[in-house]
Amino acid sequence: MITYAARTAAGVGLGALTTLAELPYVLLGTPLLAVPTPRRAVLRGARVLAEVERARLQRFLDAPNGDDYDGRRALQYLALRALVGLLALGVWACVGAGVLVAVFYARQLVTGRAPGGQGAGTVAGWLLITLLAAIAAYLCAQGIAGVATLDRRLARRFLGPSHRDLLVRRVSHLATSRAQVVEAVNEERRRIERDLHDGVQQRLVALGLLLGRARRTDDPDLVRQAHEQSQEALRELRDVAWRVYPIALDESGLDAALESLAERAALPVELRYEPAEPLPPALATVVYFVASESVTNATKHAGATRVTIEVRRADNGRNVVVEIADDGHGGARIGGTGGFAGLVRRVAAADGEFTVNSPDGGPTVVRAVLPCD
């Protein structure tokens, strides 16, 4: 606490000194904006001074700010920041005056004289002086804290993208997300077509041939093989339907769907599911497919013997994190196509972040962070 207070006081004091350079710069540089030639240099210098302030705020006031601002916004910031700096100068002048007065009265106390007088001091007189000193110290501390708060708010207001810039970025992000959603849907459709054409359809063709042979020869062994073939075709058809959209998500929720995924997997899967409240359906769908595709990748390509799926809330419930780890040989990468690329688009469409950490030799950790707001 004492260290934090000392650091804040030092930061405010340093800010009072920097305003001695910022105020003249603003007063002299602002009129020059009307002249095209020095305008760029003025804005560049304003940005340099703003960067100094940004470093001070981060070092002393624990207030990190972005650097996504231009020279004009930097000059606007410095114009208001100079006023806050003058206020800081006033506060520190009061602190300095208080220290001088405290030294003066300390000498009076040591020599046994009355506060501010020549006669002998009394207890009541010194108690009054002590009370006034405590009030003055409290007011100075409040002044430093107030200046620090103003400094933080001012920087947060100006040292970052403008509201218009944020809107432009948001629109661009939404346009990109929309394109990713369309691409994800198209990729999903192509995958379903492949599953039906290369799997179920081929199985049914083979079943038809087998039934034809069985009918011509009346061989009971061929009938048995045809029955097994039909069961296999049904199983593959159920798998395709499950991969399109697991009905358990609607009927029993995400935790039940993930439990079913763990039971159906070809290798041991440990599930840790923490959210107590049901997730929104769209979010639960993304979480499920991240887990499903990651388990499939661990089974088919990673040579893993064990997989862990963990779903939890993070950042005070604002985000949901799904993390899938396997003990395979690693080396997984996010390419332009393939399962992970599809997951990137799915997660991005939900404004989430998707990462794969898979060094050669393993292990592999697939992580998606999805906002719940």
Short mmCIF file of C-alpha atoms in Angstrom, two decimals:
data_model
loop_
_atom_site.label_atom_id
_atom_site.label_comp_id
_atom_site.label_asym_id
_atom_site.label_seq_id
_atom_site.Cartn_x
_atom_site.Cartn_y
_atom_site.Cartn_z
CA MET A 1 0.00 0.00 0.00
CA ILE A 2 2.77 2.42 0.94
CA THR A 3 4.74 1.44 -2.15
CA TYR A 4 1.70 1.97 -4.38
CA ALA A 5 1.01 5.38 -2.80
CA ALA A 6 4.63 6.42 -3.21
CA ARG A 7 4.67 5.28 -6.82
CA THR A 8 1.45 7.16 -7.56
CA ALA A 9 2.79 10.31 -5.95
CA ALA A 10 5.99 10.00 -7.98
CA GLY A 11 3.98 9.50 -11.16
CA VAL A 12 1.87 12.59 -10.49
CA GLY A 13 5.00 14.58 -9.66
CA LEU A 14 6.68 13.46 -12.87
CA GLY A 15 3.53 14.40 -14.76
CA ALA A 16 3.73 17.86 -13.24
CA LEU A 17 7.24 18.21 -14.67
CA THR A 18 6.35 16.91 -18.14
CA THR A 19 3.62 19.51 -18.45
CA LEU A 20 6.34 22.17 -18.39
CA ALA A 21 7.34 20.89 -21.83
CA GLU A 22 3.87 19.97 -23.06
CA LEU A 23 2.15 23.29 -22.34
CA PRO A 24 4.57 25.42 -24.40
CA TYR A 25 4.51 22.82 -27.16
CA VAL A 26 0.72 22.97 -27.36
CA LEU A 27 0.63 26.76 -27.24
CA LEU A 28 3.29 27.13 -29.94
CA GLY A 29 2.48 24.10 -32.05
CA THR A 30 -1.31 24.44 -32.39
CA PRO A 31 -1.20 27.66 -34.50
CA LEU A 32 1.34 25.97 -36.79
CA LEU A 33 -1.27 23.41 -37.83
CA ALA A 34 -2.70 26.07 -40.10
CA VAL A 35 0.57 26.03 -42.09
CA PRO A 36 0.94 22.93 -44.31
CA THR A 37 4.74 22.69 -44.18
CA PRO A 38 5.35 22.25 -40.41
CA ARG A 39 2.04 20.51 -39.75
CA ARG A 40 3.41 16.98 -40.07
CA ALA A 41 6.39 17.75 -37.81
CA VAL A 42 4.10 19.24 -35.15
CA LEU A 43 1.87 16.18 -35.14
CA ARG A 44 4.88 13.88 -35.06
CA GLY A 45 6.30 15.74 -32.06
CA ALA A 46 2.93 15.57 -30.31
CA ARG A 47 2.95 11.83 -30.72
CA VAL A 48 6.43 11.60 -29.23
CA LEU A 49 5.30 13.54 -26.14
CA ALA A 50 2.15 11.42 -25.90
CA GLU A 51 4.31 8.28 -25.95
CA VAL A 52 6.31 9.68 -23.02
CA GLU A 53 3.06 10.15 -21.14
CA ARG A 54 1.94 6.66 -22.07
CA ALA A 55 5.14 5.19 -20.63
CA ARG A 56 4.75 7.27 -17.44
CA LEU A 57 1.17 6.17 -16.96
CA GLN A 58 2.06 2.52 -17.39
CA ARG A 59 5.14 2.66 -15.16
CA PHE A 60 3.81 4.73 -12.26
CA LEU A 61 0.00 4.68 -12.43
CA ASP A 62 -0.60 1.09 -13.63
CA ALA A 63 -2.54 2.44 -16.60
CA PRO A 64 -1.51 0.73 -19.85
CA ASN A 65 -3.00 2.37 -22.93
CA GLY A 66 -3.03 1.53 -26.60
CA ASP A 67 -0.84 3.23 -29.18
CA ASP A 68 -3.48 3.23 -31.87
CA TYR A 69 -3.86 7.01 -32.22
CA ASP A 70 -2.66 9.61 -34.69
CA GLY A 71 -0.77 12.87 -34.18
CA ARG A 72 -3.90 14.99 -34.15
CA ARG A 73 -5.43 13.01 -31.33
CA ALA A 74 -2.09 13.17 -29.54
CA LEU A 75 -2.13 16.96 -29.74
CA GLN A 76 -5.71 17.06 -28.44
CA TYR A 77 -4.64 14.82 -25.59
CA LEU A 78 -1.66 17.03 -24.73
CA ALA A 79 -3.85 20.16 -24.70
CA LEU A 80 -6.04 18.71 -21.94
CA ARG A 81 -3.19 16.85 -20.32
CA ALA A 82 -1.35 20.16 -19.83
CA LEU A 83 -4.27 21.37 -17.68
CA VAL A 84 -4.08 18.23 -15.56
CA GLY A 85 -0.33 18.77 -15.28
CA LEU A 86 -0.90 22.31 -14.02
CA LEU A 87 -3.27 20.91 -11.43
CA ALA A 88 -0.55 18.44 -10.43
CA LEU A 89 1.88 21.33 -10.08
CA GLY A 90 -0.57 23.03 -7.75
CA VAL A 91 -0.96 19.92 -5.64
CA TRP A 92 2.76 19.44 -5.35
CA ALA A 93 3.20 23.13 -4.48
CA CYS A 94 0.80 22.54 -1.59
CA VAL A 95 2.78 19.47 -0.58
CA GLY A 96 6.02 21.45 -0.67
CA ALA A 97 4.51 24.25 1.39
CA GLY A 98 3.22 21.72 3.88
CA VAL A 99 6.66 20.18 4.25
CA LEU A 100 8.23 23.61 4.90
CA VAL A 101 5.59 24.41 7.51
CA ALA A 102 6.10 21.00 9.12
CA VAL A 103 9.85 21.62 9.35
CA PHE A 104 9.21 25.04 10.89
CA TYR A 105 6.87 23.68 13.55
CA ALA A 106 9.17 20.77 14.25
CA ARG A 107 11.91 23.22 15.14
CA GLN A 108 9.45 25.11 17.35
CA LEU A 109 8.56 21.88 19.10
CA VAL A 110 12.20 20.87 19.66
CA THR A 111 13.12 24.24 21.15
CA GLY A 112 10.02 24.18 23.39
CA ARG A 113 8.46 27.31 21.98
CA ALA A 114 4.78 27.82 21.32
CA PRO A 115 3.53 27.04 17.80
CA GLY A 116 4.37 30.12 15.75
CA GLY A 117 5.26 32.16 18.86
CA GLN A 118 8.13 32.89 21.24
CA GLY A 119 6.61 31.74 24.54
CA ALA A 120 6.38 28.23 25.98
CA GLY A 121 4.16 25.86 24.03
CA THR A 122 1.06 24.20 25.50
CA VAL A 123 -0.31 20.70 24.87
CA ALA A 124 -3.57 22.09 23.55
CA GLY A 125 -1.72 24.29 21.08
CA TRP A 126 0.32 21.43 19.73
CA LEU A 127 -2.71 19.15 19.49
CA LEU A 128 -4.40 21.79 17.37
CA ILE A 129 -1.36 22.03 15.11
CA THR A 130 -1.26 18.23 14.80
CA LEU A 131 -4.93 18.14 13.82
CA LEU A 132 -4.43 20.81 11.17
CA ALA A 133 -1.37 18.97 9.81
CA ALA A 134 -3.36 15.73 9.51
CA ILE A 135 -6.14 17.55 7.62
CA ALA A 136 -3.61 19.15 5.29
CA ALA A 137 -1.89 15.80 4.65
CA TYR A 138 -5.26 14.19 3.90
CA LEU A 139 -6.18 16.93 1.44
CA CYS A 140 -2.81 16.62 -0.33
CA ALA A 141 -3.22 12.85 -0.60
CA GLN A 142 -6.71 13.32 -2.05
CA GLY A 143 -5.35 15.88 -4.48
CA ILE A 144 -2.68 13.44 -5.72
CA ALA A 145 -5.24 10.64 -6.06
CA GLY A 146 -7.62 12.93 -7.95
CA VAL A 147 -4.93 14.05 -10.39
CA ALA A 148 -3.92 10.43 -10.97
CA THR A 149 -7.54 9.52 -11.74
CA LEU A 150 -7.87 12.40 -14.19
CA ASP A 151 -4.61 11.36 -15.85
CA ARG A 152 -5.83 7.79 -16.33
CA ARG A 153 -9.22 8.80 -17.71
CA LEU A 154 -7.79 11.36 -20.08
CA ALA A 155 -5.32 8.86 -21.51
CA ARG A 156 -7.99 6.19 -21.83
CA ARG A 157 -10.14 8.66 -23.75
CA PHE A 158 -7.52 9.80 -26.26
CA LEU A 159 -4.74 7.20 -26.54
CA GLY A 160 -6.60 4.71 -28.62
CA PRO A 161 -8.76 4.45 -31.73
CA SER A 162 -11.63 6.91 -32.09
CA HIS A 163 -15.26 5.83 -31.94
CA ARG A 164 -15.45 6.14 -35.72
CA ASP A 165 -12.36 3.97 -36.18
CA LEU A 166 -13.87 1.36 -33.87
CA LEU A 167 -17.08 1.33 -35.89
CA VAL A 168 -15.16 0.96 -39.17
CA ARG A 169 -13.19 -1.95 -37.71
CA ARG A 170 -16.33 -3.55 -36.38
CA VAL A 171 -18.03 -3.35 -39.76
CA SER A 172 -14.94 -4.82 -41.42
CA HIS A 173 -14.84 -7.59 -38.84
CA LEU A 174 -18.52 -8.40 -39.37
CA ALA A 175 -18.05 -8.52 -43.13
CA THR A 176 -15.13 -10.92 -42.69
CA SER A 177 -17.10 -13.03 -40.23
CA ARG A 178 -20.00 -13.26 -42.64
CA ALA A 179 -17.71 -14.49 -45.40
CA GLN A 180 -16.21 -17.02 -42.98
CA VAL A 181 -19.65 -18.28 -42.01
CA VAL A 182 -20.58 -18.77 -45.66
CA GLU A 183 -17.31 -20.59 -46.30
CA ALA A 184 -17.78 -22.75 -43.18
CA VAL A 185 -21.27 -23.75 -44.33
CA ASN A 186 -20.03 -24.58 -47.82
CA GLU A 187 -17.19 -26.65 -46.41
CA GLU A 188 -19.58 -28.50 -44.14
CA ARG A 189 -21.83 -29.25 -47.11
CA ARG A 190 -18.88 -30.59 -49.11
CA ARG A 191 -17.84 -32.77 -46.18
CA ILE A 192 -21.32 -34.24 -45.87
CA GLU A 193 -21.34 -34.95 -49.61
CA ARG A 194 -17.99 -36.74 -49.31
CA ASP A 195 -19.19 -38.77 -46.33
CA LEU A 196 -22.36 -39.85 -48.17
CA HIS A 197 -20.67 -40.50 -51.51
CA ASP A 198 -17.51 -42.25 -50.32
CA GLY A 199 -18.99 -44.02 -47.32
CA VAL A 200 -22.69 -44.74 -47.10
CA GLN A 201 -23.33 -44.83 -50.86
CA GLN A 202 -20.48 -47.26 -51.51
CA ARG A 203 -21.65 -49.42 -48.63
CA LEU A 204 -25.19 -49.55 -50.04
CA VAL A 205 -23.91 -50.40 -53.54
CA ALA A 206 -21.92 -53.28 -52.06
CA LEU A 207 -25.01 -54.36 -50.12
CA GLY A 208 -27.08 -54.38 -53.29
CA LEU A 209 -24.53 -56.55 -55.11
CA LEU A 210 -24.37 -58.91 -52.17
CA LEU A 211 -28.16 -59.24 -52.03
CA GLY A 212 -28.25 -59.93 -55.77
CA ARG A 213 -25.71 -62.72 -55.44
CA ALA A 214 -27.56 -64.13 -52.43
CA ARG A 215 -30.83 -64.18 -54.33
CA ARG A 216 -29.26 -65.95 -57.33
CA THR A 217 -27.37 -68.58 -55.31
CA ASP A 218 -29.60 -68.82 -52.26
CA ASP A 219 -26.41 -69.02 -50.17
CA PRO A 220 -27.11 -68.48 -46.42
CA ASP A 221 -23.55 -67.18 -45.90
CA LEU A 222 -24.17 -64.40 -48.43
CA VAL A 223 -27.40 -63.53 -46.62
CA ARG A 224 -25.44 -63.26 -43.37
CA GLN A 225 -22.86 -61.02 -45.03
CA ALA A 226 -25.66 -58.87 -46.47
CA HIS A 227 -27.17 -58.49 -43.02
CA GLU A 228 -23.81 -57.42 -41.58
CA GLN A 229 -23.35 -55.03 -44.48
CA SER A 230 -26.73 -53.43 -43.81
CA GLN A 231 -25.85 -52.97 -40.11
CA GLU A 232 -22.57 -51.36 -41.10
CA ALA A 233 -24.36 -49.04 -43.53
CA LEU A 234 -26.80 -48.01 -40.79
CA ARG A 235 -23.91 -47.32 -38.42
CA GLU A 236 -22.15 -45.14 -40.96
CA LEU A 237 -25.40 -43.31 -41.71
CA ARG A 238 -25.87 -42.60 -38.00
CA ASP A 239 -22.28 -41.34 -37.80
CA VAL A 240 -22.86 -38.97 -40.71
CA ALA A 241 -26.07 -37.68 -39.13
CA TRP A 242 -24.26 -37.25 -35.81
CA ARG A 243 -21.47 -35.27 -37.45
CA VAL A 244 -23.97 -33.00 -39.20
CA TYR A 245 -25.63 -32.08 -35.90
CA PRO A 246 -25.81 -34.25 -32.78
CA ILE A 247 -29.40 -34.37 -31.65
CA ALA A 248 -28.19 -34.63 -28.04
CA LEU A 249 -27.27 -30.94 -28.15
CA ASP A 250 -30.95 -30.03 -28.39
CA GLU A 251 -32.35 -32.79 -26.24
CA SER A 252 -29.86 -33.00 -23.36
CA GLY A 253 -27.43 -30.10 -23.67
CA LEU A 254 -23.75 -29.66 -24.38
CA ASP A 255 -22.46 -31.71 -21.44
CA ALA A 256 -24.49 -34.74 -22.53
CA ALA A 257 -23.38 -34.34 -26.14
CA LEU A 258 -19.74 -34.20 -25.05
CA GLU A 259 -20.23 -37.27 -22.84
CA SER A 260 -21.62 -39.09 -25.85
CA LEU A 261 -18.66 -37.89 -27.92
CA ALA A 262 -16.28 -39.27 -25.28
CA GLU A 263 -18.09 -42.61 -25.23
CA ARG A 264 -18.06 -42.92 -29.02
CA ALA A 265 -14.39 -42.03 -29.39
CA ALA A 266 -11.94 -44.76 -30.36
CA LEU A 267 -9.55 -43.83 -27.53
CA PRO A 268 -9.99 -42.90 -23.85
CA VAL A 269 -11.40 -39.39 -23.43
CA GLU A 270 -11.57 -37.60 -20.08
CA LEU A 271 -14.23 -34.89 -19.89
CA ARG A 272 -14.17 -31.95 -17.45
CA TYR A 273 -17.27 -29.83 -17.83
CA GLU A 274 -17.63 -26.92 -15.38
CA PRO A 275 -20.37 -24.48 -16.55
CA ALA A 276 -23.36 -24.78 -14.27
CA GLU A 277 -25.72 -22.83 -16.53
CA PRO A 278 -26.59 -24.04 -20.05
CA LEU A 279 -24.71 -22.24 -22.81
CA PRO A 280 -26.58 -20.49 -25.65
CA PRO A 281 -27.36 -23.02 -28.42
CA ALA A 282 -25.15 -21.33 -31.04
CA LEU A 283 -22.23 -21.20 -28.62
CA ALA A 284 -22.76 -24.80 -27.50
CA THR A 285 -22.69 -25.91 -31.13
CA VAL A 286 -19.33 -24.23 -31.74
CA VAL A 287 -17.88 -25.74 -28.54
CA TYR A 288 -19.12 -29.19 -29.53
CA PHE A 289 -17.63 -29.09 -33.03
CA VAL A 290 -14.29 -27.78 -31.72
CA ALA A 291 -14.15 -30.75 -29.34
CA SER A 292 -15.42 -33.24 -31.93
CA GLU A 293 -12.97 -32.22 -34.66
CA SER A 294 -10.06 -32.12 -32.21
CA VAL A 295 -10.82 -35.62 -30.92
CA THR A 296 -11.09 -36.87 -34.51
CA ASN A 297 -7.73 -35.29 -35.33
CA ALA A 298 -6.12 -36.85 -32.24
CA THR A 299 -7.53 -40.25 -33.19
CA LYS A 300 -6.70 -40.25 -36.89
CA HIS A 301 -3.51 -38.21 -37.18
CA ALA A 302 -1.79 -37.59 -33.83
CA GLY A 303 -1.25 -41.18 -32.70
CA ALA A 304 -2.60 -40.22 -29.29
CA THR A 305 -3.50 -42.70 -26.58
CA ARG A 306 -5.51 -40.32 -24.42
CA VAL A 307 -7.49 -37.08 -24.84
CA THR A 308 -8.76 -34.57 -22.31
CA ILE A 309 -11.66 -32.20 -23.00
CA GLU A 310 -12.13 -29.29 -20.62
CA VAL A 311 -14.94 -26.70 -20.81
CA ARG A 312 -14.98 -23.85 -18.30
CA ARG A 313 -16.01 -20.25 -17.78
CA ALA A 314 -13.30 -17.59 -17.70
CA ASP A 315 -12.89 -13.84 -17.18
CA ASN A 316 -15.71 -13.67 -14.61
CA GLY A 317 -18.07 -15.59 -16.83
CA ARG A 318 -17.64 -13.37 -19.88
CA ASN A 319 -15.97 -16.12 -21.91
CA VAL A 320 -16.20 -19.86 -22.34
CA VAL A 321 -12.96 -21.76 -22.86
CA VAL A 322 -12.84 -25.19 -24.45
CA GLU A 323 -9.47 -26.91 -24.36
CA ILE A 324 -8.64 -30.28 -25.89
CA ALA A 325 -5.28 -31.85 -25.08
CA ASP A 326 -3.83 -35.12 -26.36
CA ASP A 327 -0.58 -36.99 -25.78
CA GLY A 328 0.14 -37.59 -29.46
CA HIS A 329 3.27 -36.80 -31.43
CA GLY A 330 2.27 -33.20 -32.14
CA GLY A 331 3.08 -31.29 -35.30
CA ALA A 332 -0.52 -30.22 -35.96
CA ARG A 333 -0.86 -26.97 -37.88
CA ILE A 334 -3.70 -24.71 -38.97
CA GLY A 335 -3.70 -24.80 -42.75
CA GLY A 336 -5.81 -23.19 -45.42
CA THR A 337 -8.00 -26.26 -45.62
CA GLY A 338 -8.84 -29.17 -43.35
CA GLY A 339 -10.57 -29.58 -40.04
CA PHE A 340 -8.68 -26.92 -38.11
CA ALA A 341 -9.24 -24.33 -40.85
CA GLY A 342 -12.97 -24.98 -40.59
CA LEU A 343 -12.80 -24.56 -36.82
CA VAL A 344 -10.99 -21.25 -37.22
CA ARG A 345 -13.88 -19.99 -39.33
CA ARG A 346 -16.50 -21.36 -36.93
CA VAL A 347 -14.86 -19.74 -33.92
CA ALA A 348 -14.19 -16.46 -35.74
CA ALA A 349 -17.85 -16.29 -36.75
CA ALA A 350 -18.67 -16.34 -33.02
CA ASP A 351 -16.11 -13.56 -32.33
CA GLY A 352 -13.84 -16.06 -30.58
CA GLU A 353 -10.16 -16.93 -30.70
CA PHE A 354 -8.81 -20.28 -31.81
CA THR A 355 -5.25 -21.49 -31.21
CA VAL A 356 -3.35 -24.73 -31.68
CA ASN A 357 -0.19 -25.39 -29.69
CA SER A 358 1.38 -28.53 -31.08
CA PRO A 359 5.19 -28.72 -30.99
CA ASP A 360 6.89 -31.64 -32.69
CA GLY A 361 6.86 -34.55 -30.27
CA GLY A 362 3.67 -33.33 -28.63
CA PRO A 363 1.55 -32.79 -26.74
CA THR A 364 -1.14 -30.95 -28.69
CA VAL A 365 -3.44 -28.43 -27.06
CA VAL A 366 -6.35 -26.99 -29.04
CA ARG A 367 -7.97 -23.99 -27.40
CA ALA A 368 -10.96 -21.83 -28.26
CA VAL A 369 -12.12 -18.81 -26.28
CA LEU A 370 -15.68 -17.75 -27.03
CA PRO A 371 -17.46 -14.65 -25.69
CA CYS A 372 -20.77 -15.21 -23.91
CA ASP A 373 -22.05 -11.61 -24.04
#
